[in-house]
Every structure is written in structure tokens, then in C-alpha cells.
Short mmCIF file of C-alpha atoms and ligand atoms in Angstrom, two decimals:
data_model
loop_
_atom_site.label_atom_id
_atom_site.label_comp_id
_atom_site.label_asym_id
_atom_site.label_seq_id
_atom_site.Cartn_x
_atom_site.Cartn_y
_atom_site.Cartn_z
CA MET A 292 -12.14 163.25 -42.06
CA PRO A 293 -9.74 165.21 -39.82
CA ASN A 294 -7.75 163.24 -37.26
CA LEU A 295 -9.89 163.27 -34.12
CA THR A 296 -7.96 160.73 -32.06
CA HIS A 297 -7.30 163.57 -29.65
CA ARG A 298 -10.39 165.16 -28.24
CA PRO A 299 -9.57 167.50 -25.33
CA ARG A 300 -13.30 167.94 -24.80
CA ARG A 301 -13.48 164.40 -23.31
CA LEU A 302 -12.12 165.75 -20.06
CA ARG A 303 -14.40 168.79 -19.95
CA LYS A 304 -17.66 166.86 -19.88
CA ASN A 305 -18.69 167.61 -16.32
CA GLU A 306 -17.44 169.39 -13.23
CA ALA A 307 -16.01 166.25 -11.62
CA LEU A 308 -13.83 165.55 -14.66
CA ARG A 309 -12.79 169.18 -14.96
CA ALA A 310 -11.85 169.23 -11.29
CA LEU A 311 -9.86 166.00 -11.70
CA VAL A 312 -7.60 167.52 -14.35
CA ARG A 313 -7.50 171.07 -12.99
CA GLU A 314 -3.95 172.44 -12.99
CA ALA A 315 -4.07 175.51 -10.77
CA ARG A 316 -6.18 175.74 -7.68
CA LEU A 317 -6.79 178.59 -5.30
CA THR A 318 -6.98 177.73 -1.61
CA ARG A 319 -7.87 179.86 1.38
CA ASP A 320 -4.25 179.73 2.51
CA ASP A 321 -3.13 181.70 -0.55
CA PHE A 322 -4.56 185.03 0.50
CA VAL A 323 -3.43 188.12 2.39
CA LEU A 324 -6.01 190.80 3.17
CA PRO A 325 -4.78 194.43 3.06
CA LEU A 326 -6.28 196.75 5.70
CA PHE A 327 -6.05 200.52 6.28
CA VAL A 328 -5.75 201.70 9.87
CA CYS A 329 -6.78 205.27 10.72
CA PRO A 330 -6.96 207.37 13.92
CA GLY A 331 -10.05 207.63 16.08
CA TRP A 332 -12.51 205.28 17.68
CA SER A 333 -15.31 203.38 16.01
CA VAL A 334 -14.31 204.73 12.59
CA ARG A 335 -15.40 202.74 9.56
CA LYS A 336 -15.16 204.97 6.54
CA GLU A 337 -15.69 203.48 3.09
CA ILE A 338 -13.16 204.45 0.42
CA SER A 339 -15.14 205.91 -2.47
CA SER A 340 -12.98 204.42 -5.21
CA MET A 341 -12.90 201.02 -3.49
CA PRO A 342 -16.44 200.04 -2.49
CA GLY A 343 -16.32 197.40 0.24
CA VAL A 344 -12.93 198.60 1.57
CA HIS A 345 -12.74 200.89 4.60
CA ASN A 346 -10.45 203.02 6.66
CA LEU A 347 -10.71 201.43 10.10
CA SER A 348 -9.72 202.75 13.51
CA VAL A 349 -7.65 200.45 15.74
CA ASP A 350 -10.71 199.05 17.55
CA GLU A 351 -12.51 198.42 14.26
CA VAL A 352 -9.55 196.85 12.49
CA THR A 353 -9.11 194.53 15.45
CA LYS A 354 -12.72 193.38 15.12
CA GLU A 355 -12.36 193.14 11.36
CA VAL A 356 -9.34 190.83 11.62
CA ALA A 357 -11.08 188.67 14.22
CA SER A 358 -14.11 188.19 11.98
CA ALA A 359 -12.01 187.75 8.81
CA TYR A 360 -10.05 185.06 10.66
CA VAL A 361 -13.23 183.21 11.48
CA GLY A 362 -14.08 183.49 7.78
CA GLY A 363 -10.82 181.79 6.85
CA VAL A 364 -8.42 184.70 6.33
CA ARG A 365 -5.07 183.62 7.77
CA SER A 366 -2.94 186.70 6.96
CA VAL A 367 -3.39 190.44 6.86
CA ILE A 368 -1.13 193.31 5.80
CA LEU A 369 -1.51 196.68 7.46
CA PHE A 370 -1.19 200.21 6.09
CA GLY A 371 -1.44 203.26 8.33
CA LEU A 372 -2.94 206.72 8.11
CA PRO A 373 -1.15 208.67 10.85
CA GLU A 374 -2.64 211.53 12.87
CA THR A 375 0.01 213.90 11.52
CA LYS A 376 2.61 213.77 8.77
CA ASP A 377 6.08 215.32 8.69
CA GLU A 378 9.31 215.39 6.69
CA LEU A 379 10.82 212.47 8.57
CA ALA A 380 7.77 210.21 8.58
CA SER A 381 7.82 210.11 12.39
CA GLY A 382 4.50 208.26 12.48
CA ALA A 383 6.00 205.34 10.57
CA HIS A 384 8.53 204.42 13.25
CA ALA A 385 6.92 205.73 16.44
CA GLU A 386 6.33 203.18 19.17
CA THR A 387 2.78 204.51 19.38
CA GLY A 388 2.37 204.76 15.60
CA ILE A 389 -1.00 203.82 14.20
CA VAL A 390 0.19 200.53 12.67
CA GLN A 391 2.17 199.64 15.80
CA GLN A 392 -0.97 200.15 17.89
CA ALA A 393 -3.01 198.03 15.50
CA ILE A 394 -0.45 195.21 15.47
CA ARG A 395 -0.49 195.05 19.29
CA ALA A 396 -4.28 195.04 19.44
CA ILE A 397 -4.66 192.41 16.72
CA ARG A 398 -1.96 190.21 18.31
CA LYS A 399 -3.94 190.22 21.54
CA ALA A 400 -7.36 189.61 20.02
CA THR A 401 -6.38 187.10 17.31
CA PRO A 402 -3.00 185.61 18.25
CA GLU A 403 -2.99 183.03 15.43
CA VAL A 404 -3.34 185.43 12.52
CA ILE A 405 -0.23 186.29 10.49
CA VAL A 406 0.33 190.02 10.76
CA MET A 407 2.34 191.69 8.02
CA ALA A 408 3.25 195.37 8.01
CA ASP A 409 3.87 197.39 4.88
CA THR A 410 7.19 199.14 5.43
CA CYS A 411 7.13 202.45 3.61
CA LEU A 412 7.18 206.16 4.39
CA CYS A 413 4.75 207.65 1.84
CA GLU A 414 1.71 207.49 4.12
CA TYR A 415 3.67 209.31 6.83
CA THR A 416 5.61 212.03 5.01
CA SER A 417 4.18 215.50 4.48
CA HIS A 418 5.22 215.37 0.81
CA GLY A 419 3.88 211.86 0.23
CA HIS A 420 7.09 210.39 -1.17
CA CYS A 421 8.48 207.04 -0.03
CA GLY A 422 11.75 208.47 1.30
CA VAL A 423 13.59 211.54 2.56
CA VAL A 424 13.25 214.51 0.21
CA ARG A 425 15.85 217.22 -0.28
CA GLY A 426 15.99 219.75 -3.10
CA GLY A 427 13.03 218.09 -4.78
CA GLU A 428 14.75 214.69 -4.85
CA VAL A 429 14.01 211.48 -3.01
CA LEU A 430 17.31 210.52 -1.41
CA ASN A 431 18.12 206.84 -1.38
CA ASP A 432 20.72 206.20 1.30
CA GLU A 433 19.26 208.69 3.79
CA SER A 434 15.92 206.90 3.50
CA LEU A 435 17.31 203.50 4.41
CA GLU A 436 17.80 204.32 8.06
CA LEU A 437 14.20 205.45 8.46
CA LEU A 438 12.91 202.38 6.66
CA ALA A 439 15.04 200.15 8.88
CA ARG A 440 13.79 201.95 11.98
CA THR A 441 10.21 201.51 10.78
CA ALA A 442 10.67 197.77 10.25
CA VAL A 443 12.23 197.34 13.70
CA SER A 444 9.36 199.18 15.39
CA GLN A 445 6.85 197.03 13.49
CA ALA A 446 8.71 193.92 14.65
CA GLU A 447 8.76 195.24 18.23
CA ALA A 448 4.99 195.64 18.06
CA GLY A 449 4.70 191.99 17.01
CA ALA A 450 4.66 191.84 13.20
CA ASP A 451 5.50 188.40 11.79
CA VAL A 452 6.49 189.79 8.42
CA VAL A 453 7.66 193.22 7.27
CA ALA A 454 7.11 194.19 3.66
CA PRO A 455 9.36 196.96 2.35
CA SER A 456 7.64 198.75 -0.56
CA ALA A 457 9.57 202.01 -0.93
CA MET A 458 11.74 200.80 -3.84
CA MET A 459 14.90 202.32 -2.32
CA ASP A 460 18.05 200.47 -3.41
CA GLY A 461 19.44 198.38 -0.58
CA GLN A 462 16.29 198.53 1.55
CA VAL A 463 16.05 194.78 2.08
CA GLY A 464 19.67 194.53 3.21
CA ALA A 465 19.35 197.53 5.51
CA ILE A 466 16.18 196.13 7.09
CA ARG A 467 17.62 192.61 7.48
CA GLU A 468 20.66 193.99 9.24
CA ALA A 469 18.62 196.23 11.54
CA LEU A 470 16.20 193.44 12.44
CA ASP A 471 19.05 191.05 13.21
CA ASP A 472 20.88 193.66 15.30
CA SER A 473 17.71 194.18 17.34
CA GLY A 474 17.09 190.51 18.01
CA PHE A 475 14.40 190.06 15.37
CA GLU A 476 16.21 187.52 13.23
CA HIS A 477 13.01 185.43 13.12
CA VAL A 478 10.97 188.24 11.50
CA ALA A 479 10.59 187.57 7.77
CA ILE A 480 10.92 190.05 4.92
CA MET A 481 8.44 189.98 2.07
CA ALA A 482 10.15 192.25 -0.44
CA TYR A 483 8.16 194.28 -2.94
CA ALA A 484 11.04 193.34 -5.24
CA VAL A 485 9.40 194.19 -8.54
CA LYS A 486 7.15 197.19 -8.11
CA TYR A 487 6.18 199.20 -11.15
CA ALA A 488 5.24 202.89 -11.27
CA SER A 489 1.60 202.07 -12.00
CA ALA A 490 -1.63 203.95 -12.62
CA PHE A 491 -3.38 201.09 -10.85
CA TYR A 492 -2.35 202.41 -7.40
CA GLY A 493 -4.79 205.34 -7.81
CA PRO A 494 -7.51 204.17 -5.41
CA PHE A 495 -4.92 203.12 -2.80
CA ARG A 496 -3.59 206.65 -2.67
CA GLU A 497 -7.08 207.85 -1.84
CA ALA A 498 -7.38 205.14 0.82
CA ALA A 499 -3.97 205.85 2.35
CA GLU A 500 -3.93 209.58 1.65
CA SER A 501 -0.49 209.04 0.18
CA ALA A 502 -0.48 210.74 -3.22
CA PRO A 503 2.82 212.60 -3.71
CA ALA A 504 2.45 216.36 -3.25
CA PHE A 505 4.81 217.01 -6.18
CA GLY A 506 6.10 214.92 -9.06
CA ASP A 507 5.54 211.17 -9.19
CA ARG A 508 7.28 207.96 -8.16
CA ARG A 509 8.96 207.16 -11.46
CA ALA A 510 12.43 207.96 -10.14
CA TYR A 511 12.23 204.98 -7.78
CA GLN A 512 9.44 202.62 -8.87
CA MET A 513 10.08 200.59 -12.02
CA ASP A 514 9.39 201.60 -15.59
CA PRO A 515 6.50 199.42 -16.86
CA PRO A 516 8.12 198.32 -20.16
CA ASN A 517 11.09 196.66 -18.40
CA ALA A 518 11.24 192.91 -17.82
CA ARG A 519 14.97 192.14 -17.66
CA GLU A 520 15.35 194.87 -15.09
CA ALA A 521 12.71 193.10 -13.00
CA MET A 522 14.99 190.07 -12.83
CA ARG A 523 17.81 192.31 -11.56
CA GLU A 524 15.54 193.74 -8.87
CA ALA A 525 14.49 190.24 -7.81
CA GLU A 526 18.12 189.06 -7.79
CA LEU A 527 19.18 191.99 -5.59
CA ASP A 528 16.43 191.42 -3.04
CA PHE A 529 17.20 187.71 -3.03
CA SER A 530 20.87 188.41 -2.35
CA GLU A 531 20.03 190.99 0.34
CA GLY A 532 18.09 188.36 2.26
CA ALA A 533 14.45 188.57 1.20
CA ASP A 534 12.37 185.60 2.38
CA ILE A 535 9.52 186.18 -0.07
CA LEU A 536 9.62 188.05 -3.38
CA MET A 537 6.70 190.09 -4.65
CA VAL A 538 5.57 191.36 -8.03
CA LYS A 539 3.17 194.30 -8.13
CA PRO A 540 0.70 194.96 -9.74
CA ALA A 541 -0.36 191.42 -10.61
CA THR A 542 -2.56 191.05 -13.68
CA VAL A 543 -0.89 193.55 -16.00
CA TYR A 544 2.45 191.91 -15.09
CA LEU A 545 1.66 188.19 -15.28
CA ASP A 546 4.57 187.73 -17.68
CA ILE A 547 6.92 189.13 -15.04
CA LEU A 548 5.38 186.93 -12.37
CA LYS A 549 6.02 183.86 -14.52
CA MET A 550 9.61 184.93 -15.19
CA VAL A 551 10.32 185.41 -11.48
CA ARG A 552 8.67 182.04 -10.75
CA ASP A 553 10.89 180.29 -13.28
CA ARG A 554 14.11 181.87 -12.04
CA PHE A 555 13.78 182.03 -8.26
CA ASP A 556 12.89 179.39 -5.73
CA LEU A 557 11.72 181.71 -2.97
CA PRO A 558 8.00 181.87 -2.21
CA LEU A 559 6.43 184.33 -4.62
CA ALA A 560 3.72 186.86 -3.84
CA ALA A 561 1.65 188.99 -6.20
CA TYR A 562 -0.28 192.10 -5.22
CA HIS A 563 -3.67 192.42 -6.91
CA VAL A 564 -3.71 196.17 -6.33
CA SER A 565 -6.40 198.74 -5.63
CA GLY A 566 -7.00 199.68 -9.27
CA GLU A 567 -7.31 196.05 -10.30
CA TYR A 568 -9.92 195.60 -7.57
CA ALA A 569 -11.73 198.83 -8.48
CA MET A 570 -12.09 197.83 -12.14
CA ILE A 571 -13.83 194.55 -11.40
CA LYS A 572 -15.90 196.13 -8.64
CA ALA A 573 -17.09 199.03 -10.81
CA ALA A 574 -17.99 196.85 -13.78
CA GLY A 575 -19.73 194.41 -11.43
CA GLN A 576 -21.79 197.14 -9.80
CA ARG A 577 -22.95 198.35 -13.21
CA GLY A 578 -23.92 194.84 -14.24
CA TRP A 579 -21.32 194.85 -17.00
CA LEU A 580 -19.47 191.85 -15.57
CA ASP A 581 -20.34 188.98 -13.27
CA GLU A 582 -18.21 190.26 -10.38
CA GLN A 583 -17.69 186.93 -8.63
CA ARG A 584 -16.69 185.05 -11.76
CA ALA A 585 -14.41 187.87 -12.94
CA MET A 586 -12.81 187.96 -9.48
CA MET A 587 -12.16 184.19 -9.34
CA GLU A 588 -10.90 184.06 -12.92
CA THR A 589 -8.52 186.95 -12.24
CA LEU A 590 -7.19 185.48 -8.99
CA THR A 591 -6.79 182.08 -10.67
CA SER A 592 -4.73 183.68 -13.45
CA ILE A 593 -2.36 185.05 -10.80
CA LYS A 594 -2.02 181.60 -9.25
CA ARG A 595 -1.54 179.93 -12.64
CA ALA A 596 1.23 182.41 -13.53
CA GLY A 597 3.12 181.21 -10.47
CA ALA A 598 2.12 183.13 -7.35
CA ASP A 599 2.08 181.24 -4.04
CA ILE A 600 0.64 184.21 -2.17
CA ILE A 601 -1.96 186.70 -3.39
CA LEU A 602 -2.54 190.03 -1.67
CA THR A 603 -6.04 191.14 -2.57
CA TYR A 604 -8.89 193.27 -1.27
CA TYR A 605 -11.08 190.35 -2.41
CA ALA A 606 -9.49 187.90 0.07
CA ARG A 607 -12.64 187.46 2.14
CA GLU A 608 -14.96 187.05 -0.84
CA ALA A 609 -12.60 184.64 -2.59
CA ILE A 610 -12.27 182.48 0.53
CA ARG A 611 -16.04 182.51 0.92
CA MET A 612 -16.41 181.23 -2.65
CA LEU A 613 -13.81 178.52 -2.06
CA THR A 614 -15.07 177.26 1.25
CA GLY A 615 -18.74 178.26 1.16
C1 PBG B 187 3.39 202.19 -0.53
C2 PBG B 187 2.45 201.29 -1.25
C3 PBG B 187 1.57 201.56 -2.32
C4 PBG B 187 0.85 200.39 -2.54
C5 PBG B 187 1.32 199.45 -1.65
N1 PBG B 187 2.31 200.02 -0.86
C6 PBG B 187 1.31 202.81 -3.04
C7 PBG B 187 2.29 203.41 -3.93
O1 PBG B 187 3.40 202.93 -4.13
O2 PBG B 187 1.96 204.49 -4.42
C8 PBG B 187 -0.23 200.21 -3.57
C9 PBG B 187 -1.24 199.15 -3.27
C10 PBG B 187 -2.50 199.24 -4.04
O3 PBG B 187 -2.65 200.02 -5.00
O4 PBG B 187 -3.43 198.47 -3.71
N2 PBG B 187 4.44 202.68 -1.26
#
């Protein structure tokens, strides 16, 4: 007879026992809902590669946040589709920029919601890169000033958190300094510290109309095979004054998430990106997967790996499952 003194199944007998010994738990406070703001009035245009996600005009996004808040969503992160794009990403740092308008409107309608702003240039540049381009190259140091200006204008509009995602070296330090110089020392920075050059951003680039016009982002976003380098990136953002560190994408990089969790004591965010959403959505729509179970299992894996904060297009649905 084998030794069966230990029988892990004893604690799996029913849901009450399973819940009693459950190690990782999602709560509604874990989630941040990403939203895409576009020009116009009354616009609600579904993104074909992300069913259930829309480009929303300022009036619509304001309503969306108000209703999401009632449904339990406590934080949102905004991305903008400007009216026009140019070399210097003017729409990113304009006082009347699309995201700045949305922040002001949301602040007024739903004062309690946490408003985060993605701080990047790719949605606003004519070439679709995340920084200033000269001679076919994305220049690092020249891009910092524009990123800093963008963060300050987002703070002026009322953002609680700015989230630099351009992967320019020194961006967190440049933004911290600019915010402090402008009297926004209370505005937090959630740094996309570890952001890989990933195929899983595909649907987002349709949503944000931000695909690069030439080349790709591999000269600034991280090379997927690298893990030690991810620790360097996290260390740099930590030392430059990040308040929250982020790993992105989430599920294909759970090992990295766990490593950052073990080494750093800052709050840790993970971005369950557009392609990760689209995969579950598409398989669910075809009846190949139980969408809700696959969604909750996936989000739980991100929590179990160490994330405190999960950015996901499924935020509303997940909260509904948790509180419904
Ligand atoms: C901006 C940015 C991107 C995403 C978040 N911020 C796109 C990119 O780097 O190409 C991707 C988010 C997603 O795929 O859901 N740089």
C-alpha cells in the first residue's frame, strides 16, 4: 500500500473548503480598465480585432467611465486618437488634446475614479513611433522632453497617475523632474518598466491607429528572450522614481512578473494586452473555450504570479463575475 497519510484532495471536497485554502484571490480593486478616446461626438466604434472594446468620443467615454464605476471599476487608463498627427506628436501634449479633454470631462462626471494616462507619443506621431524620428532612427534624449511635456499636460488636466510606455531610457526620471518642477509632486508614475516588443500588441495598434509607418519597435522595446535585462529595466525605473512598476504583456511573461515581484517592493502592475484579450475572445466566440472561465483563470494566473494591479480589457466582466 502506498503511503497515503497525505491526501491533498481532503481540502478540495467542496467549494467552501477550496475557498478556505485559496492562495490567490482576485478582487474588484485589482483592475484598471483601458479606454480609447477618439474625436467626434456620440462616437462608439467597435474595434474589429477586439470585440466588446470601442473607440469612444469624449462624451461617450465619460458615460462609459461613469457606468463602469457603478459596476465596480475604480481605475481607468486612457489612450488617445488625435484629430491629426505630426512629427512632434503635438496632440499628445496639447492643452486641448483628446486625452486632456477626456480627463477633464471624466474628473467632473466621476470625481472618485482613478484616472491614469498612458504617456507615449506613438498614437500622435505621423510615423507612429514612440519618440522623435530623424534619419530613420528614434532618438532617445530628444524624445524625453516631449514625453515630459505630455505627462505635465496630463497632470494639468487632472490625471492621478501617468504611465510612461515609450521605452525611452531615462523617461521616468525626466517625467518625475518635470512633474515636480510644475508642482505635480503628488502625481504618481506607473512605469511600463519591462515592456517587450510583442506580437500581442497587434489589436491595440488597430484600436489606437498607432502601427509604425516604417520598421518596428525592437530598437526600444525589449527583446522577448531576455529576463536579466528586465531586472535592469526595473531597477532603473525604481531608481528614477517610479511609484509602480509594470510588466507587459502579462501571460507570456509570468516568469518575469514573478522575478520582479521577488526583487522589488513597489506595487506591481501587469498589462493583459490586446492580443491576450483577443485570443480568449475569439476562441470564446467560436465556442472553442468557455470564455468566462478562461478569462478568470488567466487573470488569476497574473495575480498568483505576483501582480497587485491588472490592466485588462476584461475589467468590467471580471468584476461582474467577482461581485455578481
Ligand atoms: C504605447 C502602448 C502600446 C500598448 C500600450 N501602450 C502599443 C505599443 O507599444 O505598440 C499596447 C497595449 C495593448 O496591446 O493592449 N506605446
